[in-house]
Short mmCIF file of C-alpha atoms (C1' of nucleotides) in Angstrom, two decimals:
data_model
loop_
_atom_site.label_atom_id
_atom_site.label_comp_id
_atom_site.label_asym_id
_atom_site.label_seq_id
_atom_site.Cartn_x
_atom_site.Cartn_y
_atom_site.Cartn_z
CA MET A 1 -127.38 10.27 102.80
CA VAL A 2 -129.75 9.24 105.52
CA ALA A 3 -132.09 12.01 106.62
CA THR A 4 -130.36 13.53 109.59
CA ARG A 5 -132.26 14.33 112.73
CA GLN A 6 -133.53 17.85 112.61
CA THR A 7 -135.09 20.19 115.05
CA ARG A 8 -138.69 21.17 114.46
CA GLU A 9 -137.57 24.60 113.37
CA GLU A 10 -135.14 23.20 110.80
CA ARG A 11 -137.73 20.81 109.46
CA LYS A 12 -140.34 23.52 109.13
CA ALA A 13 -137.92 25.86 107.38
CA ARG A 14 -137.06 23.05 105.03
CA THR A 15 -140.73 22.37 104.29
CA ARG A 16 -141.34 26.04 103.65
CA ALA A 17 -138.40 26.22 101.28
CA ASP A 18 -139.56 23.09 99.46
CA LEU A 19 -143.03 24.56 99.06
CA LEU A 20 -141.62 27.81 97.70
CA VAL A 21 -139.60 25.98 95.07
CA ALA A 22 -142.48 23.73 94.10
CA GLY A 23 -144.92 26.63 94.17
CA ARG A 24 -142.78 28.72 91.86
CA GLN A 25 -142.50 25.86 89.43
CA VAL A 26 -146.17 24.89 89.39
CA PHE A 27 -147.31 28.52 89.22
CA LEU A 28 -145.05 28.97 86.21
CA GLU A 29 -146.34 25.85 84.53
CA ARG A 30 -150.03 26.33 85.15
CA GLY A 31 -150.52 29.99 85.95
CA PHE A 32 -151.76 31.30 89.27
CA HIS A 33 -155.42 30.35 89.02
CA ARG A 34 -154.95 26.96 87.46
CA ALA A 35 -152.19 25.88 89.79
CA THR A 36 -153.73 23.80 92.57
CA LEU A 37 -152.41 23.53 96.09
CA ASP A 38 -152.68 19.78 95.72
CA GLU A 39 -150.26 19.80 92.84
CA ILE A 40 -147.87 22.18 94.55
CA ALA A 41 -147.86 20.18 97.76
CA GLU A 42 -147.36 16.95 95.86
CA ALA A 43 -144.52 18.40 93.81
CA ALA A 44 -142.84 19.35 97.07
CA GLY A 45 -143.48 15.94 98.60
CA TYR A 46 -146.16 16.94 101.11
CA THR A 47 -149.92 17.30 101.29
CA LYS A 48 -152.04 20.43 101.13
CA GLY A 49 -152.10 20.78 104.88
CA ALA A 50 -148.39 21.55 104.83
CA VAL A 51 -149.15 24.61 102.75
CA TYR A 52 -151.66 25.86 105.30
CA SER A 53 -149.24 25.14 108.08
CA ASN A 54 -146.68 27.45 106.46
CA PHE A 55 -148.74 30.06 104.64
CA ALA A 56 -152.02 31.77 105.35
CA ASP A 57 -153.47 30.76 102.00
CA LYS A 58 -152.74 30.41 98.29
CA ASP A 59 -152.31 34.16 97.88
CA ALA A 60 -149.75 34.31 100.68
CA LEU A 61 -147.81 31.45 99.13
CA PHE A 62 -147.56 33.34 95.89
CA VAL A 63 -146.46 36.53 97.59
CA ALA A 64 -143.70 34.55 99.31
CA VAL A 65 -142.61 33.13 95.96
CA LEU A 66 -142.57 36.64 94.56
CA ASP A 67 -140.54 37.93 97.47
CA ALA A 68 -137.91 35.26 96.96
CA HIS A 69 -137.83 36.01 93.24
CA TYR A 70 -137.21 39.69 93.83
CA ALA A 71 -134.51 39.02 96.39
CA SER A 72 -132.56 36.99 93.88
CA ARG A 73 -133.06 39.62 91.19
CA ILE A 74 -131.69 42.37 93.38
CA GLU A 75 -128.65 40.28 94.13
CA ALA A 76 -128.08 39.76 90.42
CA TYR A 77 -128.42 43.47 89.66
CA ARG A 78 -125.95 44.35 92.38
CA GLY A 79 -123.47 41.91 90.93
CA ILE A 80 -123.83 43.35 87.45
CA MET A 81 -123.39 46.86 88.74
CA LEU A 82 -120.16 45.97 90.53
CA GLU A 83 -118.72 44.37 87.42
CA GLY A 84 -119.55 47.08 84.87
CA GLU A 85 -116.79 49.60 84.11
CA THR A 86 -118.76 52.30 82.31
CA ILE A 87 -122.42 53.26 82.55
CA GLU A 88 -123.08 52.18 79.00
CA GLN A 89 -121.52 48.81 79.67
CA THR A 90 -123.55 48.36 82.81
CA LEU A 91 -126.84 49.34 81.20
CA ARG A 92 -126.15 46.99 78.34
CA ALA A 93 -125.34 44.19 80.77
CA VAL A 94 -128.58 44.79 82.64
CA SER A 95 -130.59 44.73 79.42
CA ARG A 96 -128.89 41.51 78.45
CA PHE A 97 -129.59 39.97 81.82
CA MET A 98 -133.25 40.89 81.62
CA ALA A 99 -133.60 39.50 78.12
CA GLU A 100 -131.87 36.28 79.16
CA ALA A 101 -133.99 35.90 82.26
CA ASP A 102 -137.08 36.32 80.14
CA ALA A 103 -135.85 33.76 77.63
CA ARG A 104 -135.00 31.34 80.41
CA GLU A 105 -138.39 31.71 82.07
CA PRO A 106 -140.78 33.12 79.50
CA ARG A 107 -143.78 32.43 81.69
CA TRP A 108 -142.68 34.53 84.60
CA LEU A 109 -143.94 37.87 83.34
CA PRO A 110 -147.32 36.56 82.20
CA LEU A 111 -147.65 34.91 85.59
CA LEU A 112 -146.88 38.19 87.32
CA SER A 113 -149.41 39.94 85.16
CA GLU A 114 -152.06 37.37 86.01
CA PHE A 115 -151.35 37.74 89.69
CA THR A 116 -151.28 41.54 89.54
CA ALA A 117 -154.77 41.52 88.03
CA HIS A 118 -155.92 39.18 90.76
CA ALA A 119 -154.29 41.13 93.59
CA ALA A 120 -155.65 44.44 92.34
CA ARG A 121 -159.17 43.14 92.90
CA HIS A 122 -158.70 41.75 96.41
CA GLU A 123 -158.17 44.42 98.99
CA PRO A 124 -155.95 42.95 101.68
CA LEU A 125 -153.87 41.02 99.18
CA ARG A 126 -153.40 44.14 97.16
CA ASP A 127 -151.63 45.78 100.06
CA SER A 128 -149.22 42.96 100.74
CA TYR A 129 -148.47 42.68 97.04
CA LYS A 130 -147.82 46.39 96.90
CA ARG A 131 -145.45 46.18 99.84
CA VAL A 132 -143.34 43.47 98.25
CA ARG A 133 -143.35 45.13 94.87
CA GLU A 134 -142.49 48.60 96.12
CA GLY A 135 -139.74 47.09 98.25
CA PHE A 136 -138.29 45.61 95.10
CA LEU A 137 -138.50 48.82 93.12
CA GLU A 138 -136.86 50.73 95.94
CA ALA A 139 -134.04 48.22 96.09
CA VAL A 140 -133.56 48.58 92.34
CA ALA A 141 -133.61 52.34 92.76
CA ASP A 142 -130.81 52.03 95.31
CA VAL A 143 -128.74 50.10 92.82
CA ILE A 144 -129.42 52.71 90.16
CA ALA A 145 -128.49 55.54 92.52
CA ASP A 146 -125.26 53.79 93.48
CA LEU A 147 -124.49 53.30 89.83
CA GLY A 148 -125.02 56.98 89.12
CA GLU A 149 -122.65 57.95 91.88
CA ARG A 150 -119.97 55.49 90.89
CA GLN A 151 -120.03 56.60 87.27
CA GLY A 152 -120.68 60.27 87.87
CA VAL A 153 -123.90 60.26 85.84
CA THR A 154 -127.03 62.26 86.61
CA TYR A 155 -130.57 61.25 85.75
CA ARG A 156 -133.46 63.31 84.47
CA VAL A 157 -135.89 61.67 86.87
CA THR A 158 -135.41 60.00 90.25
CA PRO A 159 -133.83 56.55 90.51
CA LEU A 160 -137.14 55.17 91.72
CA GLU A 161 -138.84 56.53 88.64
CA ILE A 162 -136.20 54.98 86.45
CA ALA A 163 -136.80 51.66 88.11
CA ARG A 164 -140.53 52.08 87.59
CA ALA A 165 -140.11 53.15 83.99
CA SER A 166 -138.01 50.11 83.28
CA SER A 167 -140.69 47.97 84.83
CA ILE A 168 -143.34 49.68 82.72
CA LEU A 169 -141.51 48.79 79.55
CA VAL A 170 -140.86 45.23 80.62
CA ARG A 171 -144.45 44.63 81.59
CA GLY A 172 -145.77 46.32 78.48
CA PHE A 173 -143.62 44.12 76.28
CA SER A 174 -144.79 41.11 78.17
CA ALA A 175 -148.47 42.03 77.89
CA GLU A 176 -148.11 42.45 74.18
CA ARG A 177 -146.22 39.21 73.77
CA GLN A 178 -148.72 37.11 75.66
CA VAL A 179 -150.85 36.61 72.61
CA ASP A 180 -147.95 35.66 70.42
CA PRO A 181 -144.34 35.56 71.60
CA ASP A 182 -142.91 36.33 68.17
CA ILE A 183 -144.95 39.44 67.65
CA ILE A 184 -142.39 41.97 68.84
CA SER A 185 -139.59 42.42 66.33
CA PRO A 186 -136.06 42.73 67.71
CA ALA A 187 -135.84 46.08 65.93
CA LEU A 188 -138.83 47.42 67.80
CA PHE A 189 -137.50 46.13 71.07
CA GLU A 190 -134.18 47.86 70.52
CA GLU A 191 -135.69 51.14 69.34
CA LEU A 192 -137.96 51.36 72.33
CA ASN A 193 -135.28 50.48 74.83
CA THR A 194 -132.84 52.91 73.31
CA ALA A 195 -135.37 55.72 73.21
CA PHE A 196 -136.17 54.95 76.80
CA MET A 197 -132.59 54.97 78.05
CA LEU A 198 -131.56 58.03 76.11
CA GLY A 199 -134.66 59.76 77.34
CA LEU A 200 -133.99 59.17 80.99
CA THR A 201 -130.26 59.58 81.39
CA ASN A 202 -127.99 62.47 80.56
CA LEU A 203 -125.54 60.26 78.81
CA GLU A 204 -123.82 63.10 76.95
CA GLY A 205 -122.32 64.07 80.28
CA SER A 206 -124.23 67.29 80.77
CA THR A 207 -125.09 67.48 84.45
CA THR A 208 -127.51 70.36 84.21
CA MET B 1 -193.62 54.88 73.91
CA VAL B 2 -195.25 51.48 73.65
CA ALA B 3 -192.87 48.77 72.52
CA THR B 4 -193.37 48.58 68.81
CA ARG B 5 -193.80 45.30 67.11
CA GLN B 6 -190.49 43.99 65.95
CA THR B 7 -189.34 41.19 63.76
CA ARG B 8 -187.46 38.38 65.38
CA GLU B 9 -184.26 39.56 63.79
CA GLU B 10 -184.69 43.06 65.16
CA ARG B 11 -185.50 41.78 68.62
CA LYS B 12 -182.50 39.50 68.67
CA ALA B 13 -180.18 42.25 67.49
CA ARG B 14 -181.59 44.45 70.22
CA THR B 15 -181.02 41.78 72.86
CA ARG B 16 -177.49 41.27 71.68
CA ALA B 17 -176.79 44.98 71.83
CA ASP B 18 -178.32 45.22 75.31
CA LEU B 19 -176.14 42.37 76.49
CA LEU B 20 -173.04 43.98 75.05
CA VAL B 21 -173.72 47.23 76.88
CA ALA B 22 -174.55 45.49 80.15
CA GLY B 23 -171.61 43.12 79.75
CA ARG B 24 -169.17 45.96 79.25
CA GLN B 25 -170.47 47.72 82.32
CA VAL B 26 -170.49 44.70 84.62
CA PHE B 27 -167.09 43.51 83.39
CA LEU B 28 -165.72 46.96 84.17
CA GLU B 29 -167.27 47.00 87.61
CA ARG B 30 -166.38 43.51 88.71
CA GLY B 31 -163.58 42.38 86.46
CA PHE B 32 -163.80 39.48 84.05
CA HIS B 33 -163.71 36.59 86.49
CA ARG B 34 -165.93 38.09 89.13
CA ALA B 35 -168.57 39.30 86.73
CA THR B 36 -171.36 36.70 86.61
CA LEU B 37 -173.57 36.02 83.66
CA ASP B 38 -176.53 36.32 86.00
CA GLU B 39 -175.63 39.87 86.84
CA ILE B 40 -174.94 40.80 83.23
CA ALA B 41 -178.21 39.32 82.03
CA GLU B 42 -180.12 41.00 84.81
CA ALA B 43 -178.49 44.37 84.11
CA ALA B 44 -179.63 44.00 80.53
CA GLY B 45 -183.14 42.96 81.56
CA TYR B 46 -182.94 39.29 80.57
CA THR B 47 -181.91 35.96 82.06
CA LYS B 48 -178.75 33.98 81.57
CA GLY B 49 -180.25 31.96 78.76
CA ALA B 50 -180.36 35.07 76.61
CA VAL B 51 -176.59 35.23 76.83
CA TYR B 52 -176.24 31.68 75.60
CA SER B 53 -178.71 32.35 72.85
CA ASN B 54 -176.51 35.17 71.55
CA PHE B 55 -172.98 34.12 72.45
CA ALA B 56 -171.18 30.82 72.64
CA ASP B 57 -170.08 31.43 76.23
CA LYS B 58 -168.73 34.00 78.66
CA ASP B 59 -165.45 34.29 76.78
CA ALA B 60 -167.22 34.98 73.49
CA LEU B 61 -169.31 37.67 75.13
CA PHE B 62 -166.18 39.41 76.30
CA VAL B 63 -164.54 39.19 72.91
CA ALA B 64 -167.64 40.80 71.41
CA VAL B 65 -167.45 43.60 73.97
CA LEU B 66 -163.81 44.06 73.10
CA ASP B 67 -164.54 44.15 69.40
CA ALA B 68 -167.12 46.90 69.87
CA HIS B 69 -164.70 48.83 72.05
CA TYR B 70 -161.98 48.74 69.43
CA ALA B 71 -164.37 49.75 66.67
CA SER B 72 -165.29 52.91 68.55
CA ARG B 73 -161.64 53.63 69.30
CA ILE B 74 -160.66 53.43 65.68
CA GLU B 75 -163.46 55.79 64.76
CA ALA B 76 -162.21 58.26 67.36
CA TYR B 77 -158.63 58.05 66.13
CA ARG B 78 -159.71 58.65 62.56
CA GLY B 79 -161.63 61.72 63.66
CA ILE B 80 -158.63 63.10 65.53
CA MET B 81 -156.36 62.52 62.58
CA LEU B 82 -158.67 64.39 60.23
CA GLU B 83 -158.82 67.38 62.55
CA GLY B 84 -155.13 67.79 63.32
CA GLU B 85 -153.19 70.30 61.23
CA THR B 86 -149.61 69.34 62.03
CA ILE B 87 -148.14 66.04 63.14
CA GLU B 88 -147.21 67.44 66.54
CA GLN B 89 -150.74 68.68 67.05
CA THR B 90 -152.19 65.35 66.04
CA LEU B 91 -149.87 63.33 68.26
CA ARG B 92 -150.65 65.60 71.17
CA ALA B 93 -154.38 65.24 70.52
CA VAL B 94 -154.07 61.47 70.47
CA SER B 95 -152.13 61.46 73.72
CA ARG B 96 -154.76 63.68 75.27
CA PHE B 97 -157.56 61.46 74.02
CA MET B 98 -155.88 58.36 75.46
CA ALA B 99 -155.31 60.02 78.80
CA GLU B 100 -158.91 61.20 78.92
CA ALA B 101 -160.29 57.82 77.96
CA ASP B 102 -158.23 56.26 80.73
CA ALA B 103 -159.46 58.84 83.23
CA ARG B 104 -163.06 58.30 82.15
CA GLU B 105 -162.81 54.53 82.43
CA PRO B 106 -159.85 53.73 84.63
CA ARG B 107 -160.85 50.10 84.91
CA TRP B 108 -160.73 49.34 81.24
CA LEU B 109 -157.02 48.64 80.99
CA PRO B 110 -156.86 46.49 84.11
CA LEU B 111 -159.83 44.57 82.74
CA LEU B 112 -158.05 44.05 79.45
CA SER B 113 -154.98 42.88 81.28
CA GLU B 114 -157.02 40.40 83.31
CA PHE B 115 -158.63 39.06 80.19
CA THR B 116 -155.35 38.87 78.28
CA ALA B 117 -153.89 36.71 81.03
CA HIS B 118 -156.97 34.51 80.89
CA ALA B 119 -157.01 34.24 77.11
CA ALA B 120 -153.32 33.46 76.93
CA ARG B 121 -153.94 30.28 78.91
CA HIS B 122 -156.93 29.00 76.93
CA GLU B 123 -156.03 27.85 73.48
CA PRO B 124 -159.04 28.48 71.26
CA LEU B 125 -159.93 31.71 73.03
CA ARG B 126 -156.39 32.90 72.59
CA ASP B 127 -156.78 32.75 68.84
CA SER B 128 -160.01 34.69 68.68
CA TYR B 129 -158.62 37.27 71.07
CA LYS B 130 -155.53 37.57 68.91
CA ARG B 131 -157.64 38.05 65.79
CA VAL B 132 -159.61 40.91 67.33
CA ARG B 133 -156.56 42.52 68.83
CA GLU B 134 -154.40 42.30 65.72
CA GLY B 135 -157.30 43.65 63.69
CA PHE B 136 -157.35 46.65 65.97
CA LEU B 137 -153.61 47.24 65.79
CA GLU B 138 -153.70 46.99 62.01
CA ALA B 139 -156.51 49.53 61.85
CA VAL B 140 -154.49 51.84 64.07
CA ALA B 141 -151.48 51.27 61.82
CA ASP B 142 -153.58 52.35 58.84
CA VAL B 143 -154.45 55.57 60.61
CA ILE B 144 -150.80 56.15 61.44
CA ALA B 145 -149.74 55.48 57.86
CA ASP B 146 -152.39 57.88 56.55
CA LEU B 147 -151.19 60.48 58.99
CA GLY B 148 -147.61 60.09 57.83
CA GLU B 149 -148.63 60.59 54.22
CA ARG B 150 -150.81 63.60 54.93
CA GLN B 151 -148.11 65.31 56.92
CA GLY B 152 -145.16 64.14 54.90
CA VAL B 153 -143.48 62.45 57.88
CA THR B 154 -141.49 59.25 57.81
CA TYR B 155 -141.18 56.76 60.63
CA ARG B 156 -138.20 54.81 61.85
CA VAL B 157 -140.23 51.63 62.19
CA THR B 158 -143.37 50.40 60.46
CA PRO B 159 -146.77 51.91 61.32
CA LEU B 160 -147.83 48.59 62.79
CA GLU B 161 -144.82 48.64 65.06
CA ILE B 162 -145.64 52.15 66.14
CA ALA B 163 -149.14 51.04 67.01
CA ARG B 164 -147.74 48.12 68.96
CA ALA B 165 -145.17 50.27 70.71
CA SER B 166 -147.86 52.67 71.78
CA SER B 167 -149.86 49.77 73.11
CA ILE B 168 -146.82 48.47 74.97
CA LEU B 169 -146.43 51.76 76.78
CA VAL B 170 -150.12 52.06 77.58
CA ARG B 171 -150.32 48.55 78.95
CA GLY B 172 -147.10 48.93 80.88
CA PHE B 173 -148.36 52.08 82.53
CA SER B 174 -151.58 50.36 83.36
CA ALA B 175 -149.87 47.31 84.85
CA GLU B 176 -147.80 49.52 87.07
CA ARG B 177 -150.76 51.59 88.13
CA GLN B 178 -152.92 48.67 89.11
CA VAL B 179 -151.40 48.52 92.54
CA ASP B 180 -151.78 52.21 93.16
CA PRO B 181 -153.20 54.65 90.61
CA ASP B 182 -151.20 57.59 91.92
CA ILE B 183 -147.89 55.89 91.67
CA ILE B 184 -146.86 57.20 88.28
CA SER B 185 -145.86 60.84 88.44
CA PRO B 186 -147.03 63.09 85.60
CA ALA B 187 -143.39 63.95 85.01
CA LEU B 188 -142.51 60.32 84.47
CA PHE B 189 -145.46 59.84 82.20
CA GLU B 190 -144.45 62.79 80.07
CA GLU B 191 -140.77 61.87 79.93
CA LEU B 192 -141.53 58.35 78.81
CA ASN B 193 -144.05 59.38 76.23
CA THR B 194 -141.78 62.03 74.83
CA ALA B 195 -138.81 59.71 74.69
CA PHE B 196 -141.01 57.22 72.94
CA MET B 197 -142.36 59.58 70.31
CA LEU B 198 -139.05 61.22 69.58
CA GLY B 199 -137.52 57.80 69.33
CA LEU B 200 -139.93 56.51 66.72
CA THR B 201 -140.57 59.44 64.42
CA ASN B 202 -138.20 61.58 62.43
CA LEU B 203 -139.76 64.76 63.65
CA GLU B 204 -136.86 66.98 62.60
CA GLY B 205 -138.01 66.43 59.05
CA SER B 206 -135.08 64.33 57.94
CA THR B 207 -136.47 61.64 55.68
CA THR B 208 -133.33 59.56 55.54
"C1'" DT C 1 -130.58 8.62 131.20
"C1'" DG C 2 -135.45 8.01 131.86
"C1'" DT C 3 -140.51 8.90 132.23
"C1'" DA C 4 -144.78 11.62 131.47
"C1'" DC C 5 -146.92 15.09 129.42
"C1'" DA C 6 -147.21 19.13 125.98
"C1'" DT C 7 -146.64 20.91 121.55
"C1'" DC C 8 -147.32 21.35 116.84
"C1'" DA C 9 -145.94 20.28 111.72
"C1'" DG C 10 -148.01 17.81 108.61
"C1'" DT C 11 -151.93 14.27 107.29
"C1'" DG C 12 -156.15 12.93 105.07
"C1'" DA C 13 -160.72 13.26 104.44
"C1'" DA C 14 -164.73 15.98 104.13
"C1'" DC C 15 -166.96 20.26 103.21
"C1'" DG C 16 -169.01 23.92 100.63
"C1'" DC C 17 -170.16 27.01 97.22
"C1'" DG C 18 -170.09 30.00 93.36
"C1'" DC C 19 -171.25 30.08 88.87
"C1'" DG C 20 -170.74 28.59 84.11
"C1'" DT C 21 -173.28 25.52 81.38
"C1'" DT C 22 -177.17 22.62 79.95
"C1'" DC C 23 -181.85 21.60 78.75
"C1'" DA C 24 -186.73 20.94 78.48
"C1'" DC C 25 -190.07 24.22 77.88
"C1'" DT C 26 -193.12 28.46 76.24
"C1'" DG C 27 -195.11 31.82 73.78
"C1'" DA C 28 -194.51 35.13 70.28
"C1'" DT C 29 -193.16 35.52 65.36
"C1'" DG C 30 -192.91 33.39 60.79
"C1'" DT C 31 -194.64 30.53 56.87
"C1'" DA C 32 -197.74 27.86 53.93
"C1'" DC C 33 -201.99 27.38 51.87
"C1'" DT D 1 -208.15 37.52 56.37
"C1'" DG D 2 -207.85 33.15 58.57
"C1'" DT D 3 -206.14 28.61 60.25
"C1'" DA D 4 -202.52 25.15 61.35
"C1'" DC D 5 -198.13 24.14 62.01
"C1'" DA D 6 -192.95 25.35 62.44
"C1'" DT D 7 -189.42 27.96 64.35
"C1'" DC D 8 -186.61 29.80 67.77
"C1'" DA D 9 -185.30 33.71 71.25
"C1'" DG D 10 -185.45 33.76 75.73
"C1'" DT D 11 -186.97 31.42 80.40
"C1'" DG D 12 -186.12 29.12 84.70
"C1'" DA D 13 -184.55 25.53 87.17
"C1'" DA D 14 -181.24 22.06 87.90
"C1'" DC D 15 -176.69 20.27 87.37
"C1'" DG D 16 -171.92 19.59 88.28
"C1'" DC D 17 -167.42 20.12 89.65
"C1'" DG D 18 -163.01 21.94 90.73
"C1'" DC D 19 -160.50 23.27 94.41
"C1'" DG D 20 -159.60 26.33 98.28
"C1'" DT D 21 -160.33 25.85 103.02
"C1'" DT D 22 -161.27 23.55 107.42
"C1'" DC D 23 -160.57 20.29 111.05
"C1'" DA D 24 -159.95 16.34 113.96
"C1'" DC D 25 -156.18 13.55 114.31
"C1'" DT D 26 -151.15 11.47 114.75
"C1'" DG D 27 -146.68 10.83 115.69
"C1'" DA D 28 -142.31 12.89 116.16
"C1'" DT D 29 -139.90 16.58 118.75
"C1'" DG D 30 -139.61 19.40 122.93
"C1'" DT D 31 -139.78 20.24 127.98
"C1'" DA D 32 -139.98 19.41 132.97
"C1'" DC D 33 -138.42 16.96 136.70
#
DNA sequence: TGTACATCAGTGAACGCGCGTTCACTGATGTAC
DNA sequence: TGTACATCAGTGAACGCGCGTTCACTGATGTAC
């Protein structure tokens, strides 16, 4: 397992990938503001300079982490959609996936919230954040539209709005849970999600 | 209009009140992190030391601002509840009030989100924030419970959970809007709110 | 296959600065007699 | 009503420090011939 000779390009791509993994991890552990580039670089096995050689600054590193996160989410959603047989089954599977992802990485949503607040206040960053985020929501909307077609279901609002509405709920839950993770009862979670899904889809089959 | 002689106690209370007003304003303008105690003190007509003479630190000042904000909200909600004749009317009036408050001070919710993220990461602050916030939600729950009794309506979940659910929606909307205020269509807003309210109350009158 | 020079990813140390916090001080209010 | 001392809200200046960012450098890869 001796380090093979690599071209510059390969090495740099490797470094970038290492920094993304380490960045994600340290951001999750410490939060955006408290994570230091020193710690991230060290966790990846480099020094701070490597970060600046691969990303414009700390903000850009985070946006890249976010981009990678969303890419993997989209892939997961696509997979779930292909597996589900009925719309109800698929929606339930998506809900389950989201709940599991949150349980697996409970700090992700608070981290996103912290970064959103930061990005909203810093003009150029705000734009690049918006681009990545809207790209994600549009990709989710595509999945939702595909699902509708496959299952012959119509929606009361556009797929993009459904994606956004889902995000609204998720982020709202997260905001509320930040103070105390146990504060949202499972009953409340279920009621809200159900109300939300019934409200936005014509599940009864009426296509008016 | 010569400054009247005041006791120390009166003067101090006045200073504190001035700082709260100025703090609220500067926090709204700049956000929590970017607001400086210098600017707040100056806006209030004092120097930084006055802040430290009235509050433990920057965090405590914000919590005090928050506390005052919630107190005035509760008062408003109580007023609305007393005026409404039917439950539908009252719920609509509350929705309108919340929308108007958000339009009047669009930076309040982002500010709260920024501070929540901050507080979540700082142990002792987190507790005092939680105390203030839970106190608010409980007061809202009281209003909701009173409303139910007055109008003879039952809820599918506890009043406290309704208060929390409402807060979840509000904060979710706000999180989503931070990137771009125009991104949530009125239609989506209405659909979600309706789904939410129908989901949590037994409006048809069934008390089962 | 070898030599000489160019490139550039990553290093390591230094910089800089914004601002929250501290602290000795002051002058007006409060208290005792 | 007056005097002497105590208190303490608010002042103003200095401190401190964490960390993002910069930059001259190096040594391995790339390129030309």
